[in-house]
Amino acid sequence: IRHDVEFSVDRALKIAKIDQSFGVRSTFFFQVLSAAYNPFSVPDAEKIWKISRAGHEIGLHFYVSHIKQNDWSHLEDELTRQKALFELGLNMPCRVFSFHRPPRWVLEYRGDTIGGMLNAYGESFFELAESPINIKYIADSKHRWSYGYPLRFSDSKKLQILLHPDEWSAEGDDSNDEFFDALREENSSSFFETLERETNHFRYSGDS
């Protein structure tokens, strides 16, 4: 089981606790180029470390959207750079990565390792085929189970399940609108809490 964290470190921590309660050890992948969260901020880094201390693996969610097609030299250089940022910013080793929204040309590299890290889309973990036979891949991308419902494949010999913590909430959001509205509200609350904490020492207290 892997978790690609796109928008919310808070939700990732909640999912990590649920996994732990069922004795499940997952891999959580965090971006270092995200515009939605900062894994190196003191609050987010501490939450990521809590996930690690709960027994889960922490890896890099490798952003590749800015890399030109088939530019493998740039891709490997960028992977090395993002790995260095990850390890320096979080003060932990990075042993595994997953691609963020990988184009087809990226997935056609079938190596289990790139840059000394395990590749979640390597041939031992992911089967690049319309109808996989040996490795079943299930994901909740776009807030739906496009590749099938996980429990229907519990007898598969090899299974990779991708769950995005951002896609789930205690309220059980039924639609994309509800899902995004809830995320916006959570992120807005976090922003205003930061704004309050960082500016309350110089705010003008007189009449406006």
mmCIF file with all atom_site columns, C-alpha atoms in Angstrom:
data_model
loop_
_atom_site.group_PDB
_atom_site.id
_atom_site.type_symbol
_atom_site.label_atom_id
_atom_site.label_alt_id
_atom_site.label_comp_id
_atom_site.label_asym_id
_atom_site.label_entity_id
_atom_site.label_seq_id
_atom_site.pdbx_PDB_ins_code
_atom_site.Cartn_x
_atom_site.Cartn_y
_atom_site.Cartn_z
_atom_site.occupancy
_atom_site.B_iso_or_equiv
_atom_site.pdbx_formal_charge
_atom_site.auth_seq_id
_atom_site.auth_comp_id
_atom_site.auth_asym_id
_atom_site.auth_atom_id
_atom_site.pdbx_PDB_model_num
ATOM 1   C CA . ILE A 1 1   ? 0.000   0.000   0.000   1.00 0.00 ? 1   ILE A CA 1
ATOM 2   C CA . ARG A 1 2   ? 1.308   3.414   -0.919  1.00 0.00 ? 2   ARG A CA 1
ATOM 3   C CA . HIS A 1 3   ? 0.015   6.920   -0.258  1.00 0.00 ? 3   HIS A CA 1
ATOM 4   C CA . ASP A 1 4   ? 0.878   9.808   -2.596  1.00 0.00 ? 4   ASP A CA 1
ATOM 5   C CA . VAL A 1 5   ? 0.337   13.040  -0.660  1.00 0.00 ? 5   VAL A CA 1
ATOM 6   C CA . GLU A 1 6   ? -0.828  15.796  -2.988  1.00 0.00 ? 6   GLU A CA 1
ATOM 7   C CA . PHE A 1 7   ? -2.514  18.416  -0.803  1.00 0.00 ? 7   PHE A CA 1
ATOM 8   C CA . SER A 1 8   ? -2.649  17.663  2.914   1.00 0.00 ? 8   SER A CA 1
ATOM 9   C CA . VAL A 1 9   ? -0.022  16.474  5.392   1.00 0.00 ? 9   VAL A CA 1
ATOM 10  C CA . ASP A 1 10  ? -2.718  16.556  8.090   1.00 0.00 ? 10  ASP A CA 1
ATOM 11  C CA . ARG A 1 11  ? -4.816  13.981  6.260   1.00 0.00 ? 11  ARG A CA 1
ATOM 12  C CA . ALA A 1 12  ? -1.719  11.880  5.614   1.00 0.00 ? 12  ALA A CA 1
ATOM 13  C CA . LEU A 1 13  ? -1.069  11.690  9.360   1.00 0.00 ? 13  LEU A CA 1
ATOM 14  C CA . LYS A 1 14  ? -4.673  10.670  10.023  1.00 0.00 ? 14  LYS A CA 1
ATOM 15  C CA . ILE A 1 15  ? -4.472  7.889   7.421   1.00 0.00 ? 15  ILE A CA 1
ATOM 16  C CA . ALA A 1 16  ? -1.116  6.781   8.883   1.00 0.00 ? 16  ALA A CA 1
ATOM 17  C CA . LYS A 1 17  ? -2.759  6.331   12.289  1.00 0.00 ? 17  LYS A CA 1
ATOM 18  C CA . ILE A 1 18  ? -5.591  4.316   10.744  1.00 0.00 ? 18  ILE A CA 1
ATOM 19  C CA . ASP A 1 19  ? -3.105  2.088   8.901   1.00 0.00 ? 19  ASP A CA 1
ATOM 20  C CA . GLN A 1 20  ? -1.146  1.574   12.108  1.00 0.00 ? 20  GLN A CA 1
ATOM 21  C CA . SER A 1 21  ? -4.292  0.641   14.039  1.00 0.00 ? 21  SER A CA 1
ATOM 22  C CA . PHE A 1 22  ? -4.824  -2.255  11.594  1.00 0.00 ? 22  PHE A CA 1
ATOM 23  C CA . GLY A 1 23  ? -1.188  -3.344  11.690  1.00 0.00 ? 23  GLY A CA 1
ATOM 24  C CA . VAL A 1 24  ? -0.584  -2.065  8.153   1.00 0.00 ? 24  VAL A CA 1
ATOM 25  C CA . ARG A 1 25  ? 2.826   -0.644  7.204   1.00 0.00 ? 25  ARG A CA 1
ATOM 26  C CA . SER A 1 26  ? 2.501   1.707   4.234   1.00 0.00 ? 26  SER A CA 1
ATOM 27  C CA . THR A 1 27  ? 4.785   3.972   2.221   1.00 0.00 ? 27  THR A CA 1
ATOM 28  C CA . PHE A 1 28  ? 3.951   7.691   2.226   1.00 0.00 ? 28  PHE A CA 1
ATOM 29  C CA . PHE A 1 29  ? 5.324   9.801   -0.622  1.00 0.00 ? 29  PHE A CA 1
ATOM 30  C CA . PHE A 1 30  ? 5.749   13.569  -0.190  1.00 0.00 ? 30  PHE A CA 1
ATOM 31  C CA . GLN A 1 31  ? 6.563   16.213  -2.786  1.00 0.00 ? 31  GLN A CA 1
ATOM 32  C CA . VAL A 1 32  ? 9.377   18.701  -2.299  1.00 0.00 ? 32  VAL A CA 1
ATOM 33  C CA . LEU A 1 33  ? 8.069   21.013  -5.064  1.00 0.00 ? 33  LEU A CA 1
ATOM 34  C CA . SER A 1 34  ? 4.461   21.174  -3.929  1.00 0.00 ? 34  SER A CA 1
ATOM 35  C CA . ALA A 1 35  ? 2.589   24.479  -4.013  1.00 0.00 ? 35  ALA A CA 1
ATOM 36  C CA . ALA A 1 36  ? -0.018  23.029  -1.627  1.00 0.00 ? 36  ALA A CA 1
ATOM 37  C CA . TYR A 1 37  ? 2.160   22.250  1.409   1.00 0.00 ? 37  TYR A CA 1
ATOM 38  C CA . ASN A 1 38  ? 5.706   22.698  2.665   1.00 0.00 ? 38  ASN A CA 1
ATOM 39  C CA . PRO A 1 39  ? 7.184   19.420  3.966   1.00 0.00 ? 39  PRO A CA 1
ATOM 40  C CA . PHE A 1 40  ? 10.100  21.358  5.465   1.00 0.00 ? 40  PHE A CA 1
ATOM 41  C CA . SER A 1 41  ? 8.017   23.706  7.623   1.00 0.00 ? 41  SER A CA 1
ATOM 42  C CA . VAL A 1 42  ? 8.301   22.893  11.302  1.00 0.00 ? 42  VAL A CA 1
ATOM 43  C CA . PRO A 1 43  ? 4.638   21.746  11.674  1.00 0.00 ? 43  PRO A CA 1
ATOM 44  C CA . ASP A 1 44  ? 4.589   19.625  8.485   1.00 0.00 ? 44  ASP A CA 1
ATOM 45  C CA . ALA A 1 45  ? 8.022   18.087  9.069   1.00 0.00 ? 45  ALA A CA 1
ATOM 46  C CA . GLU A 1 46  ? 6.990   17.038  12.573  1.00 0.00 ? 46  GLU A CA 1
ATOM 47  C CA . LYS A 1 47  ? 3.851   15.368  11.184  1.00 0.00 ? 47  LYS A CA 1
ATOM 48  C CA . ILE A 1 48  ? 5.935   13.523  8.595   1.00 0.00 ? 48  ILE A CA 1
ATOM 49  C CA . TRP A 1 49  ? 8.270   12.342  11.338  1.00 0.00 ? 49  TRP A CA 1
ATOM 50  C CA . LYS A 1 50  ? 5.240   11.133  13.327  1.00 0.00 ? 50  LYS A CA 1
ATOM 51  C CA . ILE A 1 51  ? 4.237   9.059   10.313  1.00 0.00 ? 51  ILE A CA 1
ATOM 52  C CA . SER A 1 52  ? 7.755   7.621   10.178  1.00 0.00 ? 52  SER A CA 1
ATOM 53  C CA . ARG A 1 53  ? 7.777   6.847   13.900  1.00 0.00 ? 53  ARG A CA 1
ATOM 54  C CA . ALA A 1 54  ? 4.463   5.000   13.443  1.00 0.00 ? 54  ALA A CA 1
ATOM 55  C CA . GLY A 1 55  ? 6.422   2.452   11.409  1.00 0.00 ? 55  GLY A CA 1
ATOM 56  C CA . HIS A 1 56  ? 5.704   3.685   7.887   1.00 0.00 ? 56  HIS A CA 1
ATOM 57  C CA . GLU A 1 57  ? 8.232   4.319   5.133   1.00 0.00 ? 57  GLU A CA 1
ATOM 58  C CA . ILE A 1 58  ? 8.660   7.901   3.895   1.00 0.00 ? 58  ILE A CA 1
ATOM 59  C CA . GLY A 1 59  ? 9.559   8.478   0.256   1.00 0.00 ? 59  GLY A CA 1
ATOM 60  C CA . LEU A 1 60  ? 9.758   11.136  -2.446  1.00 0.00 ? 60  LEU A CA 1
ATOM 61  C CA . HIS A 1 61  ? 6.771   11.917  -4.665  1.00 0.00 ? 61  HIS A CA 1
ATOM 62  C CA . PHE A 1 62  ? 8.840   12.898  -7.673  1.00 0.00 ? 62  PHE A CA 1
ATOM 63  C CA . TYR A 1 63  ? 7.506   15.877  -9.659  1.00 0.00 ? 63  TYR A CA 1
ATOM 64  C CA . VAL A 1 64  ? 8.291   15.465  -13.378 1.00 0.00 ? 64  VAL A CA 1
ATOM 65  C CA . SER A 1 65  ? 5.752   17.678  -15.188 1.00 0.00 ? 65  SER A CA 1
ATOM 66  C CA . HIS A 1 66  ? 8.406   20.252  -16.113 1.00 0.00 ? 66  HIS A CA 1
ATOM 67  C CA . ILE A 1 67  ? 10.713  17.723  -17.822 1.00 0.00 ? 67  ILE A CA 1
ATOM 68  C CA . LYS A 1 68  ? 10.677  17.443  -21.619 1.00 0.00 ? 68  LYS A CA 1
ATOM 69  C CA . GLN A 1 69  ? 9.619   14.142  -23.156 1.00 0.00 ? 69  GLN A CA 1
ATOM 70  C CA . ASN A 1 70  ? 12.377  11.505  -23.312 1.00 0.00 ? 70  ASN A CA 1
ATOM 71  C CA . ASP A 1 71  ? 14.925  13.791  -21.627 1.00 0.00 ? 71  ASP A CA 1
ATOM 72  C CA . TRP A 1 72  ? 16.296  11.039  -19.400 1.00 0.00 ? 72  TRP A CA 1
ATOM 73  C CA . SER A 1 73  ? 19.433  12.978  -18.495 1.00 0.00 ? 73  SER A CA 1
ATOM 74  C CA . HIS A 1 74  ? 17.357  15.852  -17.078 1.00 0.00 ? 74  HIS A CA 1
ATOM 75  C CA . LEU A 1 75  ? 15.041  13.408  -15.326 1.00 0.00 ? 75  LEU A CA 1
ATOM 76  C CA . GLU A 1 76  ? 17.887  11.633  -13.525 1.00 0.00 ? 76  GLU A CA 1
ATOM 77  C CA . ASP A 1 77  ? 19.521  14.950  -12.589 1.00 0.00 ? 77  ASP A CA 1
ATOM 78  C CA . GLU A 1 78  ? 16.204  16.243  -11.275 1.00 0.00 ? 78  GLU A CA 1
ATOM 79  C CA . LEU A 1 79  ? 15.621  13.066  -9.276  1.00 0.00 ? 79  LEU A CA 1
ATOM 80  C CA . THR A 1 80  ? 19.042  13.484  -7.663  1.00 0.00 ? 80  THR A CA 1
ATOM 81  C CA . ARG A 1 81  ? 18.249  17.124  -6.859  1.00 0.00 ? 81  ARG A CA 1
ATOM 82  C CA . GLN A 1 82  ? 14.821  16.422  -5.360  1.00 0.00 ? 82  GLN A CA 1
ATOM 83  C CA . LYS A 1 83  ? 16.222  13.514  -3.352  1.00 0.00 ? 83  LYS A CA 1
ATOM 84  C CA . ALA A 1 84  ? 18.923  15.811  -1.923  1.00 0.00 ? 84  ALA A CA 1
ATOM 85  C CA . LEU A 1 85  ? 16.284  18.399  -0.990  1.00 0.00 ? 85  LEU A CA 1
ATOM 86  C CA . PHE A 1 86  ? 14.180  15.687  0.664   1.00 0.00 ? 86  PHE A CA 1
ATOM 87  C CA . GLU A 1 87  ? 17.039  14.277  2.734   1.00 0.00 ? 87  GLU A CA 1
ATOM 88  C CA . LEU A 1 88  ? 18.415  17.653  3.775   1.00 0.00 ? 88  LEU A CA 1
ATOM 89  C CA . GLY A 1 89  ? 15.029  19.225  4.525   1.00 0.00 ? 89  GLY A CA 1
ATOM 90  C CA . LEU A 1 90  ? 13.591  16.282  6.468   1.00 0.00 ? 90  LEU A CA 1
ATOM 91  C CA . ASN A 1 91  ? 16.864  14.919  7.870   1.00 0.00 ? 91  ASN A CA 1
ATOM 92  C CA . MET A 1 92  ? 15.987  11.372  6.895   1.00 0.00 ? 92  MET A CA 1
ATOM 93  C CA . PRO A 1 93  ? 17.175  8.980   4.159   1.00 0.00 ? 93  PRO A CA 1
ATOM 94  C CA . CYS A 1 94  ? 15.164  8.660   0.958   1.00 0.00 ? 94  CYS A CA 1
ATOM 95  C CA . ARG A 1 95  ? 15.122  5.051   -0.255  1.00 0.00 ? 95  ARG A CA 1
ATOM 96  C CA . VAL A 1 96  ? 12.052  4.970   -2.494  1.00 0.00 ? 96  VAL A CA 1
ATOM 97  C CA . PHE A 1 97  ? 10.119  7.256   -4.821  1.00 0.00 ? 97  PHE A CA 1
ATOM 98  C CA . SER A 1 98  ? 6.945   7.375   -6.883  1.00 0.00 ? 98  SER A CA 1
ATOM 99  C CA . PHE A 1 99  ? 6.333   9.543   -9.935  1.00 0.00 ? 99  PHE A CA 1
ATOM 100 C CA . HIS A 1 100 ? 3.777   12.346  -9.663  1.00 0.00 ? 100 HIS A CA 1
ATOM 101 C CA . ARG A 1 101 ? 1.366   12.142  -12.624 1.00 0.00 ? 101 ARG A CA 1
ATOM 102 C CA . PRO A 1 102 ? 3.864   10.237  -14.794 1.00 0.00 ? 102 PRO A CA 1
ATOM 103 C CA . PRO A 1 103 ? 3.546   10.496  -18.579 1.00 0.00 ? 103 PRO A CA 1
ATOM 104 C CA . ARG A 1 104 ? 3.731   7.279   -20.586 1.00 0.00 ? 104 ARG A CA 1
ATOM 105 C CA . TRP A 1 105 ? 7.374   7.754   -21.614 1.00 0.00 ? 105 TRP A CA 1
ATOM 106 C CA . VAL A 1 106 ? 8.428   7.836   -17.957 1.00 0.00 ? 106 VAL A CA 1
ATOM 107 C CA . LEU A 1 107 ? 6.613   4.591   -17.164 1.00 0.00 ? 107 LEU A CA 1
ATOM 108 C CA . GLU A 1 108 ? 8.328   2.833   -20.046 1.00 0.00 ? 108 GLU A CA 1
ATOM 109 C CA . TYR A 1 109 ? 11.523  2.796   -17.981 1.00 0.00 ? 109 TYR A CA 1
ATOM 110 C CA . ARG A 1 110 ? 11.080  -0.521  -16.219 1.00 0.00 ? 110 ARG A CA 1
ATOM 111 C CA . GLY A 1 111 ? 14.045  -0.454  -13.858 1.00 0.00 ? 111 GLY A CA 1
ATOM 112 C CA . ASP A 1 112 ? 13.359  -1.241  -10.198 1.00 0.00 ? 112 ASP A CA 1
ATOM 113 C CA . THR A 1 113 ? 15.839  1.440   -9.165  1.00 0.00 ? 113 THR A CA 1
ATOM 114 C CA . ILE A 1 114 ? 16.767  4.882   -10.450 1.00 0.00 ? 114 ILE A CA 1
ATOM 115 C CA . GLY A 1 115 ? 19.349  7.050   -8.751  1.00 0.00 ? 115 GLY A CA 1
ATOM 116 C CA . GLY A 1 116 ? 19.863  4.441   -6.045  1.00 0.00 ? 116 GLY A CA 1
ATOM 117 C CA . MET A 1 117 ? 16.193  4.509   -4.995  1.00 0.00 ? 117 MET A CA 1
ATOM 118 C CA . LEU A 1 118 ? 13.422  1.960   -5.428  1.00 0.00 ? 118 LEU A CA 1
ATOM 119 C CA . ASN A 1 119 ? 10.994  2.956   -8.167  1.00 0.00 ? 119 ASN A CA 1
ATOM 120 C CA . ALA A 1 120 ? 7.350   2.312   -7.233  1.00 0.00 ? 120 ALA A CA 1
ATOM 121 C CA . TYR A 1 121 ? 6.666   1.865   -10.962 1.00 0.00 ? 121 TYR A CA 1
ATOM 122 C CA . GLY A 1 122 ? 9.538   -0.587  -11.491 1.00 0.00 ? 122 GLY A CA 1
ATOM 123 C CA . GLU A 1 123 ? 8.785   -3.927  -13.117 1.00 0.00 ? 123 GLU A CA 1
ATOM 124 C CA . SER A 1 124 ? 8.772   -5.780  -9.781  1.00 0.00 ? 124 SER A CA 1
ATOM 125 C CA . PHE A 1 125 ? 6.016   -3.531  -8.396  1.00 0.00 ? 125 PHE A CA 1
ATOM 126 C CA . PHE A 1 126 ? 3.991   -2.338  -11.389 1.00 0.00 ? 126 PHE A CA 1
ATOM 127 C CA . GLU A 1 127 ? 2.909   -4.065  -14.591 1.00 0.00 ? 127 GLU A CA 1
ATOM 128 C CA . LEU A 1 128 ? 2.654   -1.703  -17.556 1.00 0.00 ? 128 LEU A CA 1
ATOM 129 C CA . ALA A 1 129 ? -0.314  -3.222  -19.374 1.00 0.00 ? 129 ALA A CA 1
ATOM 130 C CA . GLU A 1 130 ? -3.970  -2.471  -20.076 1.00 0.00 ? 130 GLU A CA 1
ATOM 131 C CA . SER A 1 131 ? -4.965  -5.700  -18.282 1.00 0.00 ? 131 SER A CA 1
ATOM 132 C CA . PRO A 1 132 ? -2.219  -6.630  -15.784 1.00 0.00 ? 132 PRO A CA 1
ATOM 133 C CA . ILE A 1 133 ? -1.874  -10.346 -15.107 1.00 0.00 ? 133 ILE A CA 1
ATOM 134 C CA . ASN A 1 134 ? 0.835   -10.709 -12.472 1.00 0.00 ? 134 ASN A CA 1
ATOM 135 C CA . ILE A 1 135 ? 0.622   -7.422  -10.563 1.00 0.00 ? 135 ILE A CA 1
ATOM 136 C CA . LYS A 1 136 ? -2.768  -5.816  -9.969  1.00 0.00 ? 136 LYS A CA 1
ATOM 137 C CA . TYR A 1 137 ? -2.673  -2.012  -9.632  1.00 0.00 ? 137 TYR A CA 1
ATOM 138 C CA . ILE A 1 138 ? -5.516  -0.205  -7.871  1.00 0.00 ? 138 ILE A CA 1
ATOM 139 C CA . ALA A 1 139 ? -5.775  3.546   -7.324  1.00 0.00 ? 139 ALA A CA 1
ATOM 140 C CA . ASP A 1 140 ? -8.318  6.088   -6.115  1.00 0.00 ? 140 ASP A CA 1
ATOM 141 C CA . SER A 1 141 ? -7.157  8.770   -8.564  1.00 0.00 ? 141 SER A CA 1
ATOM 142 C CA . LYS A 1 142 ? -9.721  11.454  -9.443  1.00 0.00 ? 142 LYS A CA 1
ATOM 143 C CA . HIS A 1 143 ? -11.687 10.441  -6.333  1.00 0.00 ? 143 HIS A CA 1
ATOM 144 C CA . ARG A 1 144 ? -12.884 7.132   -7.806  1.00 0.00 ? 144 ARG A CA 1
ATOM 145 C CA . TRP A 1 145 ? -11.778 3.505   -8.097  1.00 0.00 ? 145 TRP A CA 1
ATOM 146 C CA . SER A 1 146 ? -11.058 3.527   -11.850 1.00 0.00 ? 146 SER A CA 1
ATOM 147 C CA . TYR A 1 147 ? -9.055  0.282   -11.731 1.00 0.00 ? 147 TYR A CA 1
ATOM 148 C CA . GLY A 1 148 ? -11.463 -1.689  -9.567  1.00 0.00 ? 148 GLY A CA 1
ATOM 149 C CA . TYR A 1 149 ? -12.438 -1.887  -5.907  1.00 0.00 ? 149 TYR A CA 1
ATOM 150 C CA . PRO A 1 150 ? -9.569  -3.175  -3.707  1.00 0.00 ? 150 PRO A CA 1
ATOM 151 C CA . LEU A 1 151 ? -11.419 -5.913  -1.808  1.00 0.00 ? 151 LEU A CA 1
ATOM 152 C CA . ARG A 1 152 ? -12.386 -7.600  -5.070  1.00 0.00 ? 152 ARG A CA 1
ATOM 153 C CA . PHE A 1 153 ? -8.734  -8.432  -5.676  1.00 0.00 ? 153 PHE A CA 1
ATOM 154 C CA . SER A 1 154 ? -7.738  -9.649  -2.209  1.00 0.00 ? 154 SER A CA 1
ATOM 155 C CA . ASP A 1 155 ? -6.681  -13.017 -3.658  1.00 0.00 ? 155 ASP A CA 1
ATOM 156 C CA . SER A 1 156 ? -4.194  -11.465 -6.102  1.00 0.00 ? 156 SER A CA 1
ATOM 157 C CA . LYS A 1 157 ? -0.656  -12.784 -5.754  1.00 0.00 ? 157 LYS A CA 1
ATOM 158 C CA . LYS A 1 158 ? 0.802   -9.301  -6.065  1.00 0.00 ? 158 LYS A CA 1
ATOM 159 C CA . LEU A 1 159 ? -1.107  -6.101  -5.486  1.00 0.00 ? 159 LEU A CA 1
ATOM 160 C CA . GLN A 1 160 ? -0.154  -2.420  -5.391  1.00 0.00 ? 160 GLN A CA 1
ATOM 161 C CA . ILE A 1 161 ? -2.804  -0.168  -3.878  1.00 0.00 ? 161 ILE A CA 1
ATOM 162 C CA . LEU A 1 162 ? -2.441  3.596   -4.220  1.00 0.00 ? 162 LEU A CA 1
ATOM 163 C CA . LEU A 1 163 ? -4.552  5.598   -1.778  1.00 0.00 ? 163 LEU A CA 1
ATOM 164 C CA . HIS A 1 164 ? -4.373  9.388   -1.755  1.00 0.00 ? 164 HIS A CA 1
ATOM 165 C CA . PRO A 1 165 ? -4.912  10.627  1.831   1.00 0.00 ? 165 PRO A CA 1
ATOM 166 C CA . ASP A 1 166 ? -6.289  13.843  0.348   1.00 0.00 ? 166 ASP A CA 1
ATOM 167 C CA . GLU A 1 167 ? -9.186  11.912  -1.212  1.00 0.00 ? 167 GLU A CA 1
ATOM 168 C CA . TRP A 1 168 ? -10.715 10.808  2.086   1.00 0.00 ? 168 TRP A CA 1
ATOM 169 C CA . SER A 1 169 ? -12.325 12.408  5.120   1.00 0.00 ? 169 SER A CA 1
ATOM 170 C CA . ALA A 1 170 ? -14.315 11.371  8.158   1.00 0.00 ? 170 ALA A CA 1
ATOM 171 C CA . GLU A 1 171 ? -17.370 12.999  6.570   1.00 0.00 ? 171 GLU A CA 1
ATOM 172 C CA . GLY A 1 172 ? -17.146 10.650  3.588   1.00 0.00 ? 172 GLY A CA 1
ATOM 173 C CA . ASP A 1 173 ? -17.327 13.280  0.850   1.00 0.00 ? 173 ASP A CA 1
ATOM 174 C CA . ASP A 1 174 ? -19.410 11.756  -1.939  1.00 0.00 ? 174 ASP A CA 1
ATOM 175 C CA . SER A 1 175 ? -18.555 14.126  -4.771  1.00 0.00 ? 175 SER A CA 1
ATOM 176 C CA . ASN A 1 176 ? -15.541 15.967  -6.121  1.00 0.00 ? 176 ASN A CA 1
ATOM 177 C CA . ASP A 1 177 ? -17.176 19.268  -5.167  1.00 0.00 ? 177 ASP A CA 1
ATOM 178 C CA . GLU A 1 178 ? -17.547 18.179  -1.531  1.00 0.00 ? 178 GLU A CA 1
ATOM 179 C CA . PHE A 1 179 ? -14.001 16.809  -1.563  1.00 0.00 ? 179 PHE A CA 1
ATOM 180 C CA . PHE A 1 180 ? -12.436 20.023  -2.849  1.00 0.00 ? 180 PHE A CA 1
ATOM 181 C CA . ASP A 1 181 ? -14.617 22.233  -0.645  1.00 0.00 ? 181 ASP A CA 1
ATOM 182 C CA . ALA A 1 182 ? -13.459 20.319  2.441   1.00 0.00 ? 182 ALA A CA 1
ATOM 183 C CA . LEU A 1 183 ? -9.807  20.597  1.401   1.00 0.00 ? 183 LEU A CA 1
ATOM 184 C CA . ARG A 1 184 ? -10.157 24.334  0.759   1.00 0.00 ? 184 ARG A CA 1
ATOM 185 C CA . GLU A 1 185 ? -11.689 24.839  4.187   1.00 0.00 ? 185 GLU A CA 1
ATOM 186 C CA . GLU A 1 186 ? -8.954  22.837  5.919   1.00 0.00 ? 186 GLU A CA 1
ATOM 187 C CA . ASN A 1 187 ? -6.139  24.615  4.093   1.00 0.00 ? 187 ASN A CA 1
ATOM 188 C CA . SER A 1 188 ? -7.722  28.031  4.671   1.00 0.00 ? 188 SER A CA 1
ATOM 189 C CA . SER A 1 189 ? -7.937  27.338  8.404   1.00 0.00 ? 189 SER A CA 1
ATOM 190 C CA . SER A 1 190 ? -4.276  26.324  8.464   1.00 0.00 ? 190 SER A CA 1
ATOM 191 C CA . PHE A 1 191 ? -3.261  29.478  6.570   1.00 0.00 ? 191 PHE A CA 1
ATOM 192 C CA . PHE A 1 192 ? -5.179  31.783  8.897   1.00 0.00 ? 192 PHE A CA 1
ATOM 193 C CA . GLU A 1 193 ? -3.751  30.057  11.964  1.00 0.00 ? 193 GLU A CA 1
ATOM 194 C CA . THR A 1 194 ? -0.254  30.683  10.571  1.00 0.00 ? 194 THR A CA 1
ATOM 195 C CA . LEU A 1 195 ? -1.140  34.286  9.736   1.00 0.00 ? 195 LEU A CA 1
ATOM 196 C CA . GLU A 1 196 ? -2.423  34.844  13.266  1.00 0.00 ? 196 GLU A CA 1
ATOM 197 C CA . ARG A 1 197 ? 0.624   33.278  14.862  1.00 0.00 ? 197 ARG A CA 1
ATOM 198 C CA . GLU A 1 198 ? 3.149   35.172  12.738  1.00 0.00 ? 198 GLU A CA 1
ATOM 199 C CA . THR A 1 199 ? 1.520   38.624  12.776  1.00 0.00 ? 199 THR A CA 1
ATOM 200 C CA . ASN A 1 200 ? -0.192  39.015  16.140  1.00 0.00 ? 200 ASN A CA 1
ATOM 201 C CA . HIS A 1 201 ? 2.846   40.827  17.594  1.00 0.00 ? 201 HIS A CA 1
ATOM 202 C CA . PHE A 1 202 ? 2.544   43.826  15.265  1.00 0.00 ? 202 PHE A CA 1
ATOM 203 C CA . ARG A 1 203 ? -1.125  44.111  14.389  1.00 0.00 ? 203 ARG A CA 1
ATOM 204 C CA . TYR A 1 204 ? -2.675  47.568  14.713  1.00 0.00 ? 204 TYR A CA 1
ATOM 205 C CA . SER A 1 205 ? -5.043  47.435  17.672  1.00 0.00 ? 205 SER A CA 1
ATOM 206 C CA . GLY A 1 206 ? -6.759  50.801  17.166  1.00 0.00 ? 206 GLY A CA 1
ATOM 207 C CA . ASP A 1 207 ? -9.855  51.652  15.174  1.00 0.00 ? 207 ASP A CA 1
ATOM 208 C CA . SER A 1 208 ? -9.717  50.793  11.487  1.00 0.00 ? 208 SER A CA 1
#
